[in-house]
Short mmCIF file of C-alpha atoms in Angstrom, two decimals:
data_model
loop_
_atom_site.label_atom_id
_atom_site.label_comp_id
_atom_site.label_asym_id
_atom_site.label_seq_id
_atom_site.Cartn_x
_atom_site.Cartn_y
_atom_site.Cartn_z
CA MET K 1 -6.65 11.00 -29.43
CA LEU K 2 -5.11 8.60 -31.89
CA ILE K 3 -7.89 6.13 -32.14
CA GLY K 4 -9.57 8.18 -34.77
CA ASN K 5 -6.93 7.74 -37.30
CA HIS K 6 -7.17 3.94 -37.81
CA ASN K 7 -7.32 2.97 -41.37
CA ARG K 8 -9.35 -0.16 -41.67
CA ASP K 9 -9.11 -2.40 -44.81
CA GLY K 10 -12.33 -4.03 -44.37
CA VAL K 11 -14.11 -6.77 -42.42
CA ALA K 12 -12.79 -9.64 -44.55
CA HIS K 13 -9.12 -8.59 -43.51
CA THR K 14 -8.69 -10.15 -40.08
CA THR K 15 -7.44 -8.24 -37.12
CA LYS K 16 -4.11 -10.29 -36.89
CA GLN K 17 -3.35 -9.42 -40.75
CA HIS K 18 -4.28 -6.13 -40.20
CA HIS K 19 -2.00 -5.40 -37.30
CA GLU K 20 0.94 -7.30 -38.88
CA SER K 21 0.52 -5.58 -42.12
CA SER K 22 3.22 -2.74 -41.36
CA LYS K 23 5.30 -3.82 -38.46
CA GLU K 24 8.25 -1.86 -39.97
CA ASP K 25 6.26 1.35 -38.83
CA VAL K 26 6.07 0.32 -35.35
CA LEU K 27 7.53 3.43 -33.19
CA GLU K 28 10.30 3.05 -30.68
CA PRO K 29 8.41 1.89 -27.41
CA ILE K 30 8.07 4.27 -24.62
CA VAL K 31 7.93 1.98 -21.54
CA VAL K 32 5.34 3.46 -19.29
CA LYS K 33 4.32 2.30 -15.77
CA ALA K 34 0.56 2.99 -15.14
CA GLN K 35 0.14 5.93 -12.70
CA LYS K 36 -3.09 5.83 -10.85
CA VAL K 37 -4.11 9.47 -9.95
CA VAL K 38 -7.57 8.56 -8.46
CA GLU K 39 -7.97 6.20 -5.52
CA HIS K 40 -11.24 4.51 -4.74
CA GLU K 41 -12.72 1.51 -3.67
CA GLY K 42 -14.19 -0.92 -6.12
CA ARG K 43 -13.12 -1.73 -9.89
CA PRO K 44 -10.57 0.55 -11.74
CA HIS K 45 -11.69 2.87 -14.25
CA THR K 46 -9.64 4.32 -17.28
CA ARG K 47 -10.32 7.92 -15.86
CA ASP K 48 -8.55 6.92 -12.56
CA TYR K 49 -5.04 6.97 -14.43
CA ASP K 50 -2.69 9.41 -16.05
CA ASP K 51 -3.52 10.87 -19.61
CA VAL K 52 -0.88 8.59 -21.37
CA THR K 53 -2.32 5.67 -19.65
CA GLN K 54 -5.80 6.71 -20.54
CA GLU K 55 -4.85 7.09 -24.16
CA PHE K 56 -3.39 3.87 -24.63
CA VAL K 57 -6.25 2.00 -22.70
CA THR K 58 -8.68 3.74 -24.71
CA THR K 59 -7.13 2.80 -27.85
CA VAL K 60 -7.04 -0.73 -26.75
CA ILE K 61 -10.64 -0.81 -25.70
CA THR K 62 -11.96 0.90 -28.74
CA ASP K 63 -10.03 -1.39 -31.11
CA TYR K 64 -10.92 -4.68 -29.15
CA CYS K 65 -14.51 -3.71 -29.04
CA VAL K 66 -14.82 -3.09 -32.81
CA CYS K 67 -12.97 -6.18 -33.77
CA LEU K 68 -14.87 -8.04 -31.31
CA CYS K 69 -18.12 -7.19 -33.15
CA ALA K 70 -16.92 -7.66 -36.30
CA GLU K 71 -15.25 -11.09 -35.88
CA GLY K 72 -16.51 -13.08 -32.66
CA PRO K 73 -18.81 -11.20 -30.15
CA MET K 74 -18.89 -14.13 -28.03
CA PRO K 75 -15.28 -15.42 -28.15
CA ASP K 76 -13.80 -18.58 -26.45
CA HIS K 77 -10.86 -18.05 -24.20
CA ALA K 78 -8.29 -18.58 -27.12
CA MET K 79 -10.14 -16.06 -29.50
CA GLU K 80 -10.47 -13.63 -26.76
CA THR K 81 -6.81 -13.72 -25.90
CA SER K 82 -6.11 -13.40 -29.67
CA LEU K 83 -8.15 -10.45 -30.24
CA LEU K 84 -6.77 -8.80 -27.04
CA ASP K 85 -3.15 -9.35 -28.01
CA ALA K 86 -3.94 -7.88 -31.65
CA SER K 87 -5.44 -4.73 -30.20
CA TRP K 88 -2.52 -4.22 -27.58
CA ALA K 89 -0.09 -4.50 -30.46
CA TRP K 90 -2.24 -2.05 -32.56
CA ALA K 91 -2.42 0.63 -29.42
CA HIS K 92 1.38 0.00 -28.82
CA LYS K 93 1.84 1.01 -32.89
CA VAL K 94 -0.36 3.99 -32.77
CA THR K 95 0.65 5.43 -29.24
CA GLY K 96 4.20 4.34 -29.20
CA VAL K 97 3.58 3.31 -25.65
CA ASN K 98 4.19 -0.13 -23.88
CA LEU K 99 1.83 -0.45 -21.05
CA VAL K 100 0.47 -3.59 -18.97
CA THR K 101 -2.95 -3.67 -17.83
CA SER K 102 -6.49 -5.55 -18.61
CA HIS K 103 -9.74 -4.76 -19.66
CA ARG K 104 -12.51 -7.18 -20.50
CA SER K 105 -15.16 -5.89 -23.36
CA GLN K 106 -18.56 -4.76 -22.09
CA VAL K 107 -20.28 -5.23 -25.54
CA CYS K 108 -22.84 -7.90 -24.24
CA SER K 109 -23.90 -5.93 -21.28
CA GLN K 110 -24.15 -2.57 -22.98
CA LEU K 111 -26.30 -4.17 -26.05
CA LYS K 112 -28.60 -5.64 -23.34
CA THR K 113 -29.03 -2.39 -21.56
CA LYS K 114 -29.99 -0.79 -24.78
CA LEU K 115 -32.26 -3.53 -26.06
CA CYS K 116 -34.41 -4.61 -23.13
CA PRO K 117 -36.47 -1.23 -23.14
CA LEU K 118 -36.72 -1.50 -26.76
CA VAL K 119 -37.89 -5.31 -26.78
CA LYS K 120 -40.67 -4.25 -24.24
CA ALA K 121 -41.76 -1.29 -25.99
CA MET K 122 -41.85 -2.63 -29.68
CA PHE K 123 -43.04 -5.95 -28.73
CA GLY K 124 -45.68 -4.77 -26.38
CA PHE K 125 -44.88 -6.39 -23.12
CA HIS K 126 -46.27 -4.81 -19.98
CA SER K 127 -45.07 -4.78 -16.39
CA SER K 128 -48.26 -5.97 -14.32
CA GLN K 129 -49.38 -8.43 -11.48
CA SER K 130 -52.51 -8.95 -13.44
CA LYS K 131 -53.20 -12.49 -14.31
CA ASN K 132 -54.52 -11.63 -17.51
CA VAL K 133 -51.44 -9.30 -18.26
CA ILE K 134 -49.13 -12.19 -17.15
CA LYS K 135 -50.75 -14.60 -19.54
CA LYS K 136 -50.53 -12.28 -22.40
CA ASN K 137 -46.82 -11.66 -21.65
CA GLN K 138 -46.15 -15.24 -21.63
CA ALA K 139 -47.87 -16.01 -24.87
CA LEU K 140 -46.30 -13.19 -26.50
CA ALA K 141 -42.73 -14.38 -25.42
CA GLU K 142 -43.41 -17.91 -26.60
CA GLY K 143 -44.97 -16.71 -29.66
CA LEU K 144 -41.87 -14.50 -30.58
CA LYS K 145 -39.52 -17.37 -29.86
CA GLU K 146 -41.24 -19.89 -31.79
CA GLY K 147 -39.42 -20.22 -35.10
CA THR K 148 -37.47 -17.05 -34.37
CA ASN K 149 -40.43 -15.16 -35.27
CA PHE K 150 -39.08 -12.08 -33.62
CA THR K 151 -36.71 -11.66 -36.94
CA PHE K 152 -39.62 -11.21 -39.24
CA LYS K 153 -40.95 -7.85 -40.43
CA GLU K 154 -44.32 -8.96 -41.09
CA ASP K 155 -46.95 -11.73 -40.06
CA GLY K 156 -46.92 -14.94 -42.17
CA ARG K 157 -43.09 -15.01 -41.71
CA ARG K 158 -42.25 -12.42 -44.59
CA GLY K 159 -39.37 -10.04 -44.27
CA PHE K 160 -36.79 -12.32 -42.65
CA LEU K 161 -34.12 -10.16 -40.86
CA LYS K 162 -36.25 -6.93 -41.64
CA ALA K 163 -37.87 -6.64 -38.04
CA PRO K 164 -37.94 -2.90 -37.27
CA LEU K 165 -36.28 -3.77 -33.86
CA ILE K 166 -32.96 -5.11 -35.43
CA GLN K 167 -32.54 -1.92 -37.38
CA LYS K 168 -33.21 0.32 -34.30
CA ILE K 169 -30.95 -1.48 -31.78
CA ILE K 170 -28.13 -1.60 -34.47
CA ASN K 171 -28.58 2.28 -34.91
CA THR K 172 -28.59 2.71 -31.19
CA MET K 173 -25.69 0.67 -30.34
CA TRP K 174 -23.40 1.26 -33.15
CA PHE K 175 -24.56 4.41 -35.06
CA ALA K 176 -26.18 6.65 -32.61
CA ASN K 177 -23.57 9.76 -33.21
CA LYS K 178 -20.43 10.33 -34.96
CA HIS K 179 -18.28 9.21 -32.30
CA ASP K 180 -19.66 5.57 -32.23
CA ASN K 181 -17.72 2.72 -33.56
CA GLY K 182 -19.90 2.00 -36.55
CA VAL K 183 -19.25 5.42 -37.76
CA VAL K 184 -15.62 5.83 -36.79
CA PHE K 185 -14.64 2.36 -37.97
CA HIS K 186 -17.10 2.09 -40.82
CA THR K 187 -15.13 -0.37 -42.82
CA TYR K 188 -15.76 -3.04 -39.99
CA PHE K 189 -19.51 -2.44 -40.48
CA LYS K 190 -20.06 -2.06 -44.08
CA PRO K 191 -21.74 -4.25 -44.81
CA PHE K 192 -23.04 -5.05 -41.09
CA PRO K 193 -20.94 -8.23 -40.10
CA TYR K 194 -22.64 -11.54 -39.43
CA PRO K 195 -21.23 -12.26 -36.08
CA ALA K 196 -22.46 -9.13 -34.79
CA LEU K 197 -25.93 -9.56 -36.40
CA ALA K 198 -25.99 -12.93 -34.57
CA LEU K 199 -25.07 -11.25 -31.44
CA VAL K 200 -28.07 -8.96 -31.93
CA LEU K 201 -30.24 -11.93 -32.44
CA ALA K 202 -29.07 -13.74 -29.41
CA ALA K 203 -29.57 -10.53 -27.31
CA ILE K 204 -32.98 -10.17 -28.33
CA LYS K 205 -33.84 -13.60 -27.38
CA CYS K 206 -32.36 -12.98 -23.93
CA CYS K 207 -34.61 -9.98 -23.55
CA ILE K 208 -37.48 -12.04 -24.54
CA ASP K 209 -36.66 -14.83 -22.30
CA LYS K 210 -36.96 -12.29 -19.52
CA TRP K 211 -40.71 -12.44 -20.10
CA VAL K 212 -41.37 -16.10 -20.42
CA MET K 213 -42.86 -16.57 -16.94
CA GLY K 214 -45.36 -13.12 -17.72
CA THR K 215 -43.40 -10.84 -15.32
CA ARG K 216 -39.86 -9.50 -16.20
CA MET K 217 -37.18 -11.47 -14.79
CA ASP K 218 -33.34 -10.62 -14.47
CA ILE K 219 -31.44 -12.92 -16.83
CA PRO K 220 -27.75 -12.03 -17.54
CA PHE K 221 -26.76 -11.97 -21.15
CA THR K 222 -23.34 -13.69 -20.75
CA ILE K 223 -21.04 -15.79 -22.78
CA GLN K 224 -21.69 -18.77 -20.42
CA GLU K 225 -25.55 -18.63 -20.84
CA TYR K 226 -25.96 -17.55 -24.57
CA HIS K 227 -22.85 -18.77 -26.38
CA GLY K 228 -24.99 -21.59 -27.79
CA THR K 229 -27.81 -19.40 -28.94
CA TYR K 230 -25.27 -16.91 -30.70
CA LYS K 231 -23.62 -19.93 -32.37
CA LEU K 232 -26.95 -21.32 -33.52
CA HIS K 233 -27.96 -17.96 -35.07
CA LEU K 234 -24.70 -17.46 -36.72
CA LYS K 235 -25.13 -20.99 -38.13
CA CYS K 236 -28.44 -20.11 -39.13
CA LEU K 237 -27.33 -16.97 -41.07
CA ARG K 238 -24.52 -19.30 -42.85
CA VAL K 239 -27.08 -21.56 -43.98
CA PHE K 240 -29.48 -18.62 -45.17
CA GLU K 241 -26.51 -17.12 -47.05
CA ASP K 242 -25.64 -20.29 -48.73
CA ALA K 243 -29.27 -21.27 -49.75
CA THR K 244 -29.66 -17.61 -51.20
CA LYS K 245 -26.15 -17.13 -52.63
CA LEU K 246 -27.19 -16.95 -56.10
CA TYR K 247 -29.21 -13.73 -55.42
CA SER K 248 -26.85 -12.32 -52.83
CA VAL K 249 -29.84 -11.84 -50.27
CA LEU K 250 -28.03 -11.79 -46.98
CA PRO K 251 -25.22 -9.57 -48.10
CA GLY K 252 -27.88 -7.40 -49.40
CA ILE K 253 -29.71 -7.31 -46.29
CA CYS K 254 -26.75 -6.48 -44.36
CA MET K 255 -25.60 -3.78 -46.73
CA ARG K 256 -28.88 -2.22 -45.98
CA LEU K 257 -28.75 -2.48 -42.27
CA TYR K 258 -25.40 -0.57 -42.77
CA GLU K 259 -26.67 1.88 -45.44
CA THR K 260 -30.15 2.61 -43.94
CA ARG K 261 -28.53 3.61 -40.58
CA ARG K 262 -25.73 5.69 -42.18
CA TYR K 263 -28.65 7.55 -44.43
CA MET K 264 -30.57 8.24 -41.45
CA TYR K 265 -27.55 9.64 -39.56
CA MET K 266 -26.76 11.95 -42.41
CA LEU K 267 -30.35 13.19 -42.55
CA PHE K 268 -30.28 13.72 -38.76
CA TYR K 269 -27.08 15.71 -39.10
CA ILE K 270 -28.36 17.74 -42.03
CA LEU K 271 -31.51 18.38 -39.82
CA MET K 272 -29.59 19.72 -36.92
CA ILE K 273 -27.68 21.98 -39.10
CA VAL K 274 -30.97 23.35 -40.58
CA VAL K 275 -32.33 23.67 -37.28
CA LYS K 276 -29.37 25.51 -35.75
CA SER K 277 -29.37 27.96 -38.91
CA LEU K 278 -32.96 28.75 -38.39
CA ILE K 279 -32.23 29.46 -34.80
CA HIS K 280 -29.21 31.45 -35.20
CA HIS K 281 -29.90 32.65 -38.92
CA SER K 282 -27.44 35.23 -38.77
CA ILE K 283 -24.64 32.84 -38.08
CA HIS K 284 -22.98 30.62 -40.45
CA SER K 285 -23.21 26.86 -39.69
CA GLY K 286 -20.75 24.26 -41.39
CA ALA K 287 -21.13 20.32 -41.59
CA GLY K 288 -18.51 18.17 -39.97
CA PRO K 289 -17.56 14.53 -40.82
CA LEU K 290 -19.57 12.09 -40.05
CA SER K 291 -29.80 -19.94 -21.24
CA ALA K 292 -30.63 -23.17 -23.25
CA PRO K 293 -30.66 -22.15 -26.69
CA THR K 294 -33.86 -22.72 -28.69
CA LYS K 295 -33.76 -24.12 -32.33
CA ALA K 296 -32.79 -21.51 -34.65
CA THR K 297 -33.50 -22.97 -38.50
CA VAL K 298 -34.38 -21.34 -41.77
CA SER K 299 -37.26 -23.24 -43.58
CA ALA K 300 -37.32 -23.58 -47.42
CA ARG K 301 -40.31 -21.34 -47.22
CA VAL K 302 -38.42 -18.44 -45.64
CA ILE K 303 -35.65 -18.90 -48.18
CA ALA K 304 -38.13 -18.85 -50.91
CA THR K 305 -40.15 -15.90 -49.58
CA ALA K 306 -36.83 -13.97 -49.11
CA ILE K 307 -35.77 -14.49 -52.54
CA ARG K 308 -39.13 -13.22 -54.14
CA GLU K 309 -38.61 -10.07 -51.53
CA HIS K 310 -35.16 -9.54 -52.83
CA GLU K 311 -36.26 -9.85 -56.68
CA ASP K 312 -39.36 -7.70 -56.15
CA ARG K 313 -37.75 -4.54 -54.33
CA SER K 314 -40.29 -2.22 -55.66
CA THR K 315 -42.57 -3.58 -52.85
CA THR K 316 -40.04 -4.58 -50.32
CA GLU K 317 -37.26 -1.95 -50.15
CA ASP K 318 -39.44 0.63 -48.28
CA GLU K 319 -37.88 -0.65 -44.91
CA SER K 320 -38.44 1.95 -42.10
CA ASP K 321 -37.84 5.18 -44.23
#
């Protein structure tokens, strides 16, 4: 596959700029008609097509999903079209193939699927028809949503954006293995981008919303339902960044969200090598490469606390190591 050979210049370097930076290097196009080799009812899948089509479509999807997370996880139609066009051009460049097809990113649905069981387990929601349990679930959901309490690591609104759940879902969604987008396209995620963080916060709220009636409801995490929530969280991050810019608090938090995951991934990888060598001690083992939105605001107290935590790293840098 060619998609592993992307050379990203960084998050600040926009998709359009990146793709236009080397137009002279574009290969002579190989015009290919998509050949479907597997027929079945329902939606088409990439695996239904010939190898050339699969390579092209996979390149488009991967590039689009990475750009989406880094630049605008809940885009309007114009931005979505722009990102798709840029990813299409990039796939044409790296494969030399000119193909026509379509695919919508599944980032939101994938994030919700991975996040819902984590929200239930880490916050302590329980599935039950007991009136007492239902009341506890309702109170828990409302308490977590109040003032975006779910973003804090500790009671008393300390540790803003350091809740263990945030790091956990970032690990699971983007850094679970060496083939995940956060590892392969690491320049897009170093530091962890604000739009992707805002998407995570909106998704957590969606999963909490499922419990507001005391029993788990099915609430879709869609652009139509949660775009307003996403925009509010993104605005909140920008306000927080501006209020703490003298101390670079938010860039520091986002860098740690990235670095913590990279560090844990490397430890896991080394551990797997050690275990393998212990089991097969006579074999040499080598290492490889790596709904209506609620009000989201940042109070002066939260900002002041975050600055103190940032300055006093000796007591606040022990995240979840």
